[in-house]
GROMACS .gro file of C-alpha atoms in nm:
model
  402
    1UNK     CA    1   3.368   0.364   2.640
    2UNK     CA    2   2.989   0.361   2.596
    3UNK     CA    3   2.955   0.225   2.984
    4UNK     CA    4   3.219   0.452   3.121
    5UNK     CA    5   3.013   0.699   2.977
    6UNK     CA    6   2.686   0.587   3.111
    7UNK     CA    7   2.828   0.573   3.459
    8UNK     CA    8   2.961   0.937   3.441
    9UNK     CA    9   2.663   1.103   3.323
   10UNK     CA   10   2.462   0.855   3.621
   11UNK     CA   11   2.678   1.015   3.845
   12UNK     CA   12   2.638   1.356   3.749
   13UNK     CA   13   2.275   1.346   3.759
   14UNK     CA   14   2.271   1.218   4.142
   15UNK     CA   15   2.517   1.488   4.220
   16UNK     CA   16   2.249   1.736   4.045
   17UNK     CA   17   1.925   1.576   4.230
   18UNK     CA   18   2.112   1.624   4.580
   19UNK     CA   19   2.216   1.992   4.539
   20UNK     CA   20   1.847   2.044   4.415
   21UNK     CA   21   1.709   1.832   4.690
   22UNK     CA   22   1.911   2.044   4.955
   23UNK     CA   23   1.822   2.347   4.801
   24UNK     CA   24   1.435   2.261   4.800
   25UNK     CA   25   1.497   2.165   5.180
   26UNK     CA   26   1.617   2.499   5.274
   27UNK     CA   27   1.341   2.652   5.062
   28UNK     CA   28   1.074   2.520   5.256
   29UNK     CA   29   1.284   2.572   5.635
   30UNK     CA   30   1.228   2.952   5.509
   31UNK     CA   31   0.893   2.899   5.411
   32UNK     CA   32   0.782   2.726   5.740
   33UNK     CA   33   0.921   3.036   5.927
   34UNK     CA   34   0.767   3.285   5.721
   35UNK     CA   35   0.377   3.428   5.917
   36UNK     CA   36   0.174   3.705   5.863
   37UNK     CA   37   0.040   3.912   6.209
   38UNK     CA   38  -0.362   3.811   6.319
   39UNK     CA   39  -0.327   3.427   6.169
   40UNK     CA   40  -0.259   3.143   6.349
   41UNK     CA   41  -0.015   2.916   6.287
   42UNK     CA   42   0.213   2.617   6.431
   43UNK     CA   43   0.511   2.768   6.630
   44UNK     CA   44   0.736   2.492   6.576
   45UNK     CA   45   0.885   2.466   6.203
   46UNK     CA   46   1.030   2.101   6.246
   47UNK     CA   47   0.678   1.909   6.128
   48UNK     CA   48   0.693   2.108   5.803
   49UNK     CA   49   1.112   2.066   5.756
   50UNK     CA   50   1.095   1.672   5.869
   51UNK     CA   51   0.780   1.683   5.615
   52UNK     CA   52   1.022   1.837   5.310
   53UNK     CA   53   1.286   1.626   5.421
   54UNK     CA   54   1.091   1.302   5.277
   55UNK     CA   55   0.916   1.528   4.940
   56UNK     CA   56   1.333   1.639   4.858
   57UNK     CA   57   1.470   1.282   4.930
   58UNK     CA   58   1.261   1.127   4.682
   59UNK     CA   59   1.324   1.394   4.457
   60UNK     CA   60   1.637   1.141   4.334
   61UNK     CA   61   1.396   0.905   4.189
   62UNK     CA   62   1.207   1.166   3.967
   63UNK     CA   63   1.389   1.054   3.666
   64UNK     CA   64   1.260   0.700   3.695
   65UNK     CA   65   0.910   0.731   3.846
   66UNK     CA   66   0.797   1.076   3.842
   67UNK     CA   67   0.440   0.956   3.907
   68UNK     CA   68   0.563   0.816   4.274
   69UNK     CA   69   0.741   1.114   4.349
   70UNK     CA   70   0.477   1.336   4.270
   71UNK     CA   71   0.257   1.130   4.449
   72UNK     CA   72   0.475   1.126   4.798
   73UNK     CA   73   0.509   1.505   4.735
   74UNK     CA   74   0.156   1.566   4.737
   75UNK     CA   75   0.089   1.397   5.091
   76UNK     CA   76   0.403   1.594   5.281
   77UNK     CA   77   0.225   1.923   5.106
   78UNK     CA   78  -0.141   1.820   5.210
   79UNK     CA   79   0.015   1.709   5.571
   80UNK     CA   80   0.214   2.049   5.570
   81UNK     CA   81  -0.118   2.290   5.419
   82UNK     CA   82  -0.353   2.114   5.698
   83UNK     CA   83  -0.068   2.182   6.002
   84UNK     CA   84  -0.175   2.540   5.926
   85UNK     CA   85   0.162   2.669   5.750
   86UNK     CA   86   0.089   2.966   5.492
   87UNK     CA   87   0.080   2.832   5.195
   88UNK     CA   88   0.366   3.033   5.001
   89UNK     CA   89   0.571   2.921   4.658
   90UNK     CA   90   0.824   2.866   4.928
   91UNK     CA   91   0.630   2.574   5.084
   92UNK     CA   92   0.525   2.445   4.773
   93UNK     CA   93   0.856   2.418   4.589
   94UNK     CA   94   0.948   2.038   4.610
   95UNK     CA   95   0.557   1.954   4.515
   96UNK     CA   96   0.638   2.206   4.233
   97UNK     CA   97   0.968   2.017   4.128
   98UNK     CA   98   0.775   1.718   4.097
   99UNK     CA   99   0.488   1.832   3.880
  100UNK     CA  100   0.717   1.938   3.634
  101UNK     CA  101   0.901   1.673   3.636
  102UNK     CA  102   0.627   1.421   3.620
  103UNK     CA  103   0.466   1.658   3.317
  104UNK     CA  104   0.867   1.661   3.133
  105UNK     CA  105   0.873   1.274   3.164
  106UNK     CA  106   0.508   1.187   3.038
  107UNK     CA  107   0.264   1.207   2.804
  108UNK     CA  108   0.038   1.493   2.842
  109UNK     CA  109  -0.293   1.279   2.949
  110UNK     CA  110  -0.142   1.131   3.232
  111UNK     CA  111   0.032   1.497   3.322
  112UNK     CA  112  -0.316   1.636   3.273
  113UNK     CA  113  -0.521   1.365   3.533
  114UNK     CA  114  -0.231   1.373   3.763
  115UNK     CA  115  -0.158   1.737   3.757
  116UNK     CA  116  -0.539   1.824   3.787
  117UNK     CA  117  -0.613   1.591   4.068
  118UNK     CA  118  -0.306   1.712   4.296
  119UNK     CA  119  -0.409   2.113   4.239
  120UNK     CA  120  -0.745   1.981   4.361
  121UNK     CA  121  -0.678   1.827   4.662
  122UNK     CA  122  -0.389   2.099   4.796
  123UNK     CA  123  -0.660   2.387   4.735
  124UNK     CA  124  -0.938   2.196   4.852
  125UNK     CA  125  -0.740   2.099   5.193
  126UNK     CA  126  -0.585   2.490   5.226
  127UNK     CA  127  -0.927   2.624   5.205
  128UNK     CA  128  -1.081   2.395   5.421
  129UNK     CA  129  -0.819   2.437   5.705
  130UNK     CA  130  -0.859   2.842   5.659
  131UNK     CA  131  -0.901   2.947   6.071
  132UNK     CA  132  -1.002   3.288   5.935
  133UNK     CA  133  -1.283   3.308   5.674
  134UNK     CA  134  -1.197   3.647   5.492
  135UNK     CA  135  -1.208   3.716   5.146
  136UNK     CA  136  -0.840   3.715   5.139
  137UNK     CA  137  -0.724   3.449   5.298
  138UNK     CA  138  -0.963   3.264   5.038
  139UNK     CA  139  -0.805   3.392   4.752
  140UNK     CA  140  -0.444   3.331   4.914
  141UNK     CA  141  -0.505   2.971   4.988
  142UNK     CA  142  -0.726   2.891   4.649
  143UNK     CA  143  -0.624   3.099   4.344
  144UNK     CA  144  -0.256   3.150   4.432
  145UNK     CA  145  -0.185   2.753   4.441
  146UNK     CA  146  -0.328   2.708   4.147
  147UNK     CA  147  -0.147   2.941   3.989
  148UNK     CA  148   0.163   2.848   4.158
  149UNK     CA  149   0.110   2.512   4.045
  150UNK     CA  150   0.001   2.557   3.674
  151UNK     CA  151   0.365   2.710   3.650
  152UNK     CA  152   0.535   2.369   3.636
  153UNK     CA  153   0.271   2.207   3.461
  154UNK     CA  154   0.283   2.444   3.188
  155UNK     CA  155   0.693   2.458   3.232
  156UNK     CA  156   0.731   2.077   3.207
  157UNK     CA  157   0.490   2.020   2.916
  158UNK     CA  158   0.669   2.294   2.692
  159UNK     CA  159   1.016   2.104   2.803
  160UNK     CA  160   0.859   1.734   2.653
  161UNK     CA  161   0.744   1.945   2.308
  162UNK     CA  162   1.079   2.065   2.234
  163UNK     CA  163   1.217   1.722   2.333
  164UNK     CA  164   0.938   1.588   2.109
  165UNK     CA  165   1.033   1.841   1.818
  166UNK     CA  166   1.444   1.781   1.837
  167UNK     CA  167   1.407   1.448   1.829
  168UNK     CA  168   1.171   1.438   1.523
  169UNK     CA  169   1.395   1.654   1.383
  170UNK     CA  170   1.693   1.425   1.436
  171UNK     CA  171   1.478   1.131   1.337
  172UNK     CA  172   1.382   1.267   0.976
  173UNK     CA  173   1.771   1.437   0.944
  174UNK     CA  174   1.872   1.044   1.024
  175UNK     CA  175   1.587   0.938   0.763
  176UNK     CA  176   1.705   1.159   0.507
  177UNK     CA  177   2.062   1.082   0.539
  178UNK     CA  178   2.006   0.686   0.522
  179UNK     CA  179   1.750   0.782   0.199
  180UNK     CA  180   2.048   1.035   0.023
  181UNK     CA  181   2.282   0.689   0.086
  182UNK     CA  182   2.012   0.460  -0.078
  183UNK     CA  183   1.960   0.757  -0.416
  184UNK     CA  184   2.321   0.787  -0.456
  185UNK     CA  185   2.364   0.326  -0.435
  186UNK     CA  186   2.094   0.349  -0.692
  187UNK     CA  187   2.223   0.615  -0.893
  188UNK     CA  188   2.553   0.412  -0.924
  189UNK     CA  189   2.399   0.109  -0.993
  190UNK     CA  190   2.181   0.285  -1.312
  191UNK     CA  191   2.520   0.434  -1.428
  192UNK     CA  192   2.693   0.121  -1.399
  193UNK     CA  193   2.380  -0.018  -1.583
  194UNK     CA  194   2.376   0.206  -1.830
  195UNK     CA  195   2.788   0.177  -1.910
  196UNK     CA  196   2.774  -0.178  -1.924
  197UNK     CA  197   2.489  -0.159  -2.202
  198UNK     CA  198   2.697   0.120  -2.382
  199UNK     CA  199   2.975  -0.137  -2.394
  200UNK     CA  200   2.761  -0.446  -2.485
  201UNK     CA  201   2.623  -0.299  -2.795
  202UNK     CA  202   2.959  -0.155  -2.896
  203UNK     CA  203   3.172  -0.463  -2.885
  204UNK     CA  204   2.843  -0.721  -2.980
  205UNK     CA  205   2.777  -0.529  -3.297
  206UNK     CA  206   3.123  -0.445  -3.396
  207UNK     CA  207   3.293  -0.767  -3.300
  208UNK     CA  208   3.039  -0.979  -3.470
  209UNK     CA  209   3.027  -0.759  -3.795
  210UNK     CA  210   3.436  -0.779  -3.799
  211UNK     CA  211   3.387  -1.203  -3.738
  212UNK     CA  212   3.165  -1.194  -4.048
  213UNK     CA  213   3.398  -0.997  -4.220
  214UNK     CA  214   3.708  -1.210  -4.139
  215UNK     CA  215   3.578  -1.526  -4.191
  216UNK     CA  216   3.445  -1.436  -4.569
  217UNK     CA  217   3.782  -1.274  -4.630
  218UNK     CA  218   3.976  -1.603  -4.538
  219UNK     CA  219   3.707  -1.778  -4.765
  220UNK     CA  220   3.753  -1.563  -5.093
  221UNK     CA  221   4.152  -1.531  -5.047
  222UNK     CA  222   4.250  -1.812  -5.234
  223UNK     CA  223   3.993  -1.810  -5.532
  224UNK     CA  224   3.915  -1.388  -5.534
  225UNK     CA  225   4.220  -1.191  -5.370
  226UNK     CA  226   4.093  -0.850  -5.473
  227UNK     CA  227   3.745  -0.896  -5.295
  228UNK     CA  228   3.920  -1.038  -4.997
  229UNK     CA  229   4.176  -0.716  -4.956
  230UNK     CA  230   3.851  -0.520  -5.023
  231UNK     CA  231   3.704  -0.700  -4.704
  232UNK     CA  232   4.013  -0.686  -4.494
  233UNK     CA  233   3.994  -0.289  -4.597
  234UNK     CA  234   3.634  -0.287  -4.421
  235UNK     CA  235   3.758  -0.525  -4.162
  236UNK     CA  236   3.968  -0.236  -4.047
  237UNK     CA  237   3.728   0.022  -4.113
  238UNK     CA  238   3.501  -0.195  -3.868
  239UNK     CA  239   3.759  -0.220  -3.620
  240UNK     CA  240   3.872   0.154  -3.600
  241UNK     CA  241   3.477   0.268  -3.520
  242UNK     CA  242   3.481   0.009  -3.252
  243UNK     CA  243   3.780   0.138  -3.043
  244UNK     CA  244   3.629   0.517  -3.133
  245UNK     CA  245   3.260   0.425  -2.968
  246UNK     CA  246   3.480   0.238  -2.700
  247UNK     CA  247   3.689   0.568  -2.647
  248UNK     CA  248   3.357   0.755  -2.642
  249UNK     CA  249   3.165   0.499  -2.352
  250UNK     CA  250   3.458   0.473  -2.190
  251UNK     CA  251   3.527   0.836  -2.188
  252UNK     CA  252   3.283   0.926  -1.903
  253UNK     CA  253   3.451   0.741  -1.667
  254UNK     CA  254   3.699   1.009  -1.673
  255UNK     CA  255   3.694   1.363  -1.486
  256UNK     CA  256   3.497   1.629  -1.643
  257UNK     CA  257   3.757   1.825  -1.592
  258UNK     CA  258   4.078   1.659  -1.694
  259UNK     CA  259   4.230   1.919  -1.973
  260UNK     CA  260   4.390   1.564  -2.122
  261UNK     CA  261   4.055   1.421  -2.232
  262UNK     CA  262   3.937   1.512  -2.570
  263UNK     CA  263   3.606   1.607  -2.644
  264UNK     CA  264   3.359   1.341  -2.678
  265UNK     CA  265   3.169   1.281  -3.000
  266UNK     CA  266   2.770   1.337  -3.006
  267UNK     CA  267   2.589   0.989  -2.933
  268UNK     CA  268   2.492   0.800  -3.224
  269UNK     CA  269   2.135   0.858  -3.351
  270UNK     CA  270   1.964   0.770  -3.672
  271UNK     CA  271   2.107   0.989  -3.840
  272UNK     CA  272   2.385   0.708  -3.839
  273UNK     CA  273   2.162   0.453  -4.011
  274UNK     CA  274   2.311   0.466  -4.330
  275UNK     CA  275   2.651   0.394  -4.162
  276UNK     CA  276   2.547   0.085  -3.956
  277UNK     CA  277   2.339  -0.076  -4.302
  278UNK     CA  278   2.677  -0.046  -4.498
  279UNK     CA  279   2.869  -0.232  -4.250
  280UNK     CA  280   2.641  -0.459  -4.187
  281UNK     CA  281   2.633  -0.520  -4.604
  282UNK     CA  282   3.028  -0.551  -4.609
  283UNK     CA  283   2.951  -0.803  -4.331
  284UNK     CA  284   2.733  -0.998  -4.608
  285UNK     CA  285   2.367  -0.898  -4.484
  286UNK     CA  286   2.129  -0.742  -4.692
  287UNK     CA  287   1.944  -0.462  -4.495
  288UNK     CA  288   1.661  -0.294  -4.651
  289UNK     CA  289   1.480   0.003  -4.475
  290UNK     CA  290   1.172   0.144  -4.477
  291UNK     CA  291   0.977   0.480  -4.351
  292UNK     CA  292   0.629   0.514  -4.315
  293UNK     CA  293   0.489   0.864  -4.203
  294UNK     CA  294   0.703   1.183  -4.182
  295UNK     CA  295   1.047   1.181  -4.012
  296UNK     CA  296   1.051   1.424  -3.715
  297UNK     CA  297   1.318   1.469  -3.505
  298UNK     CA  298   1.406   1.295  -3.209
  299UNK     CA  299   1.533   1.400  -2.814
  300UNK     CA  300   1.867   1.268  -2.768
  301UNK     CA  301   1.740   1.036  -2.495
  302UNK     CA  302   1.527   0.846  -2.746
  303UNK     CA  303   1.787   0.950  -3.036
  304UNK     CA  304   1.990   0.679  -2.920
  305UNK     CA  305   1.782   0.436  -2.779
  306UNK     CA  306   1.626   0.383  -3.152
  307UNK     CA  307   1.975   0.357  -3.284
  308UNK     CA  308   2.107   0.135  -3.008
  309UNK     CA  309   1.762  -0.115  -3.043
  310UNK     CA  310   1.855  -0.122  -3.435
  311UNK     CA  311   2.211  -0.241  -3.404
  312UNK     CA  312   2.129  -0.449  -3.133
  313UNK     CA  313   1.869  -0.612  -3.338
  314UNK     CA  314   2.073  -0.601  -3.668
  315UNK     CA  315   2.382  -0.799  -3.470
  316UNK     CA  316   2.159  -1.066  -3.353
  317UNK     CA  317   2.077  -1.133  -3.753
  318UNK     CA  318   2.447  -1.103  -3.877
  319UNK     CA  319   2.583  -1.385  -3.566
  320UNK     CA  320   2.274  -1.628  -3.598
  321UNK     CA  321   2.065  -1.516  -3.833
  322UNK     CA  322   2.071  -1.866  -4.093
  323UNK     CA  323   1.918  -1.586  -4.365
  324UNK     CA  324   2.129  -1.293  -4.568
  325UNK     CA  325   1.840  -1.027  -4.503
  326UNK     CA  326   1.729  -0.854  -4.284
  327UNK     CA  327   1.475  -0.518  -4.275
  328UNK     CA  328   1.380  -0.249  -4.083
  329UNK     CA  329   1.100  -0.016  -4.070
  330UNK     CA  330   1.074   0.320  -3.885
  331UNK     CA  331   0.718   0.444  -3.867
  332UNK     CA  332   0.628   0.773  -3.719
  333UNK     CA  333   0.279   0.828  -3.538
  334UNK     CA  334   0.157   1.135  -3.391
  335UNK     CA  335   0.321   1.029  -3.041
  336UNK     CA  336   0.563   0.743  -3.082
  337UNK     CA  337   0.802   0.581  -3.271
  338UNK     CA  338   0.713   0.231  -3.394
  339UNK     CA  339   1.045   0.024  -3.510
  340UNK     CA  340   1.074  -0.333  -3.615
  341UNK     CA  341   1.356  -0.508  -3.717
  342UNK     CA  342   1.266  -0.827  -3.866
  343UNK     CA  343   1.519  -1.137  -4.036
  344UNK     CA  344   1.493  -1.285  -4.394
  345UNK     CA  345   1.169  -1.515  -4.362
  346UNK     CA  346   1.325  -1.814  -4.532
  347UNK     CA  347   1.589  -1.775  -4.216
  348UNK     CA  348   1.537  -2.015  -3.911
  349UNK     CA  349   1.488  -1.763  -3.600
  350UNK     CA  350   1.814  -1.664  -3.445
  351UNK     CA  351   1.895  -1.875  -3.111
  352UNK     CA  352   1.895  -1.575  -2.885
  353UNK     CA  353   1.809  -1.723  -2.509
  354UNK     CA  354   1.511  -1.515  -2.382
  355UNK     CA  355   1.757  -1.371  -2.102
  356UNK     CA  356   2.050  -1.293  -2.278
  357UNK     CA  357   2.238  -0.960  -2.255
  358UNK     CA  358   2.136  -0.807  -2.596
  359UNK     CA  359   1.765  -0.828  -2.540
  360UNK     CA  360   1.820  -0.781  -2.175
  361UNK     CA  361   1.964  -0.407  -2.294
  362UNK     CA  362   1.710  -0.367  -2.531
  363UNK     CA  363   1.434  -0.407  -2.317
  364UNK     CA  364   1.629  -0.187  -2.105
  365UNK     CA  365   1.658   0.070  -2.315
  366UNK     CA  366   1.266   0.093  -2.425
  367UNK     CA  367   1.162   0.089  -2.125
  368UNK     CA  368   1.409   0.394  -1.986
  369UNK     CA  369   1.263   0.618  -2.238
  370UNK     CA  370   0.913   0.532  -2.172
  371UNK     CA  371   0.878   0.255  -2.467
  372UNK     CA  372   0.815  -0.094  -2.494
  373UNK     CA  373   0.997  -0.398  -2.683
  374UNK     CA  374   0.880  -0.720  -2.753
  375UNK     CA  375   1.118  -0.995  -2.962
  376UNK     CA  376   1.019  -1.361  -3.108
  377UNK     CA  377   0.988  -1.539  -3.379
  378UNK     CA  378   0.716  -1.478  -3.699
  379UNK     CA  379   0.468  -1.659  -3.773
  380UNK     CA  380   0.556  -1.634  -4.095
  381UNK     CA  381   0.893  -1.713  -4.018
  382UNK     CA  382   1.214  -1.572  -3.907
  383UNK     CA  383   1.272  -1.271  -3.617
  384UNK     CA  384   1.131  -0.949  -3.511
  385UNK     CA  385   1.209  -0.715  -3.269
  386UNK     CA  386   0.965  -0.456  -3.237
  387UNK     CA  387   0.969  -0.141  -2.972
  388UNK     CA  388   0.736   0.154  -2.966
  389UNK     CA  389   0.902   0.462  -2.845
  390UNK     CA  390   0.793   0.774  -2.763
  391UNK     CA  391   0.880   1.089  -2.988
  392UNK     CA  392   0.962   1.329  -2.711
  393UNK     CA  393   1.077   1.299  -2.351
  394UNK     CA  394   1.066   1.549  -2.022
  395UNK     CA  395   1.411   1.708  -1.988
  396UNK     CA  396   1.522   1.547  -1.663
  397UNK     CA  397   1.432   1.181  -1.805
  398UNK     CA  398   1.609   1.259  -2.139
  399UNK     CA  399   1.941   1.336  -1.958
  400UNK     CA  400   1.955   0.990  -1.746
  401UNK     CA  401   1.868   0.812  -2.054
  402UNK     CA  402   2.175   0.957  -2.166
   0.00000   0.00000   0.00000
């Protein structure tokens, strides 16, 4: 298709350069014949037509090598202007053609040396060949080919600047397109990011707090029944907030505009501490937490990134933390949040690989928001994970950390 193509438009082209190249031929047989009373000139028009003949013939290889035409085009003109023909637009049309071709198909130094060079020679040979040395013939054969031949010049370099300006055009309208593809990739990926980190903490915390619960509930059933129905009790308790924060993440997958899809609940902040220490005390880990400075409230953004670090950091303890305790501290500075969650220090520190999921999505998370994390053990023994967050965030940033 592409070469069928090709070959039709190659074809259409030659069938344009011929009609023009006949055209300019009959232009100049006119011009030839044209004489003004009291000025000599050849009688016979055949030199000057046998002379256009070979300036419109290689008129079909302008497109390729404008310089050569141009070039052959100014020696039939010089030949032509020193035979003694007038020199009229008429005569001058192929050398025209060529000039603004060659300044359409090149940059504008060479159209510049080339174009000033040719003027130079035409006028210099049609004043120098001037049988009668009157003011006006001077001005006929010296300021009117210049002018005549500026036209093109100017003609064929406004023709390469709005060929220059589409296709820069085109080029940053391709540019832009490819970038819009590479935001909206990236976009996706960050949402599918963020999701899968939504989901993570979710099922990590709840899953592990409802293994802890199980397995002390299958412990205490033979020798304490009532304590073990107590714990199955929270086991479901456990269980129903996991499927409701897996309704929630999940939720956002759906349309915005599906009437079938409930309303979402708000995004858990800290003002769902309390909540997440008493299940992870049913679960059989002490939490204890402390605040240092005043409490201030939080943008949602960072809201739930504290929250999300916390219960993160408080499942770690309750699957491989070897202590019962764990405790957190909140401290608020004048710009940032400063939270560490730190295990019992009698506790060997938890096995968490350095690139596993949960501090993967924690470090995720601080940094989203601005903040910083770093985990490992104590040198006083045990865990800490410890983040500094900042209090506020910009409105845009607060939104895709949500």
């Amino acid at each position: 298709m592409t070469i069928s193509l090709e070959r039709y438009t190659g074809r259409r082209h030659i069938a344009t350069d011929l009609v023009l190249a006949l055209g300019l031929l009959g232009t100049v047989t006119l011009g030839a014949s044209i004489a003004i009373p009291g000025i000599s000139q050849p009688r016979e028009d055949w030199p000057a037509v046998l002379l256009a003949a070979v300036s419109c013939l290689v008129q079909l290889k302008a497109r390729t090598r404008p310089r050569t035409v141009l070039f052959v085009a100014t020696v039939c003109t010089v030949i032509t202007v020193a035979l003694g023909y007038l020199v009229t637009p008429l005569l001058l049309a192929p050398l025209m053609i060529a000039l603004y071709r060659m300044a359409a198909g090149t940059d504008p130094r060479t159209t510049r040396v080339y174009g000033g060079l040719t003027i130079a020679v035409v006028v210099a040979t049609a004043v120098i060949d001037t049988d009668t040395p009157t003011t006006g013939m001077y001005l006929l054969r010296s300021i009117g080919p210049v002018l005549w031949l500026m036209l093109p010049l100017v003609g064929g370099g406004r023709d390469r600047l709005r060929r220059d300006y589409v296709d820069s055009v085109q080029a940053r309208a391709a540019h832009a397109e490819r970038t819009r593809e590479e935001e909206a990739r990236l976009r996706v990926a960050e949402e599918r990011m963020r999701i899968a980190r939504e989901l993570h903490d979710v099922v990590a915390h709840h899953m592990a707090v409802a293994n802890a619960q199980a397995g002390t509930a299958r412990h205490l059933a033979p020798t304490h029944p009532e304590q073990a129905q107590k714990l199955l009790g929270e086991l479901t308790t456990t269980t129903s907030s996991a499927l409701l924060e897996l309704r929630a993440t999940v939720g956002v997958l759906r349309q915005s505009g599906d009437p079938d899809v409930d309303p979402l609940k708000p995004a858990p902040g800290l003002d769902r501490l309390p909540e997440l220490i008493a299940t992870c005390e049913s679960a059989g880990v002490e939490v204890s937490v402390t605040t240092e400075g005043e409490p201030r409230p939080l943008s949602p953004g960072v809201d739930l990134t504290a929250y999300r670090i916390i219960q993160e950091a408080l499942t770690n303890v309750t699957k491989h933390g070897a202590g019962k305790g764990a405790g957190v501290r909140l401290t608020y500075s004048d710009s940032r949040l400063l939270i560490s969650v730190t295990n019992d220090t009698t506790a060997t520190p938890p096995p968490v690989p350095e690139g596993g999921y949960g501090l993967m999505g924690m470090r995720e998370r601080a940094h989203s928001v601005g903040g910083d994390l770093h985990a490992g053990p104590r040198p006083e023994g045990g865990f800490e994970v410890a983040t500094a967050l900042p209090l506020h965030l910009a409105p845009e940033e607060d939104e895709t950390s949500l």
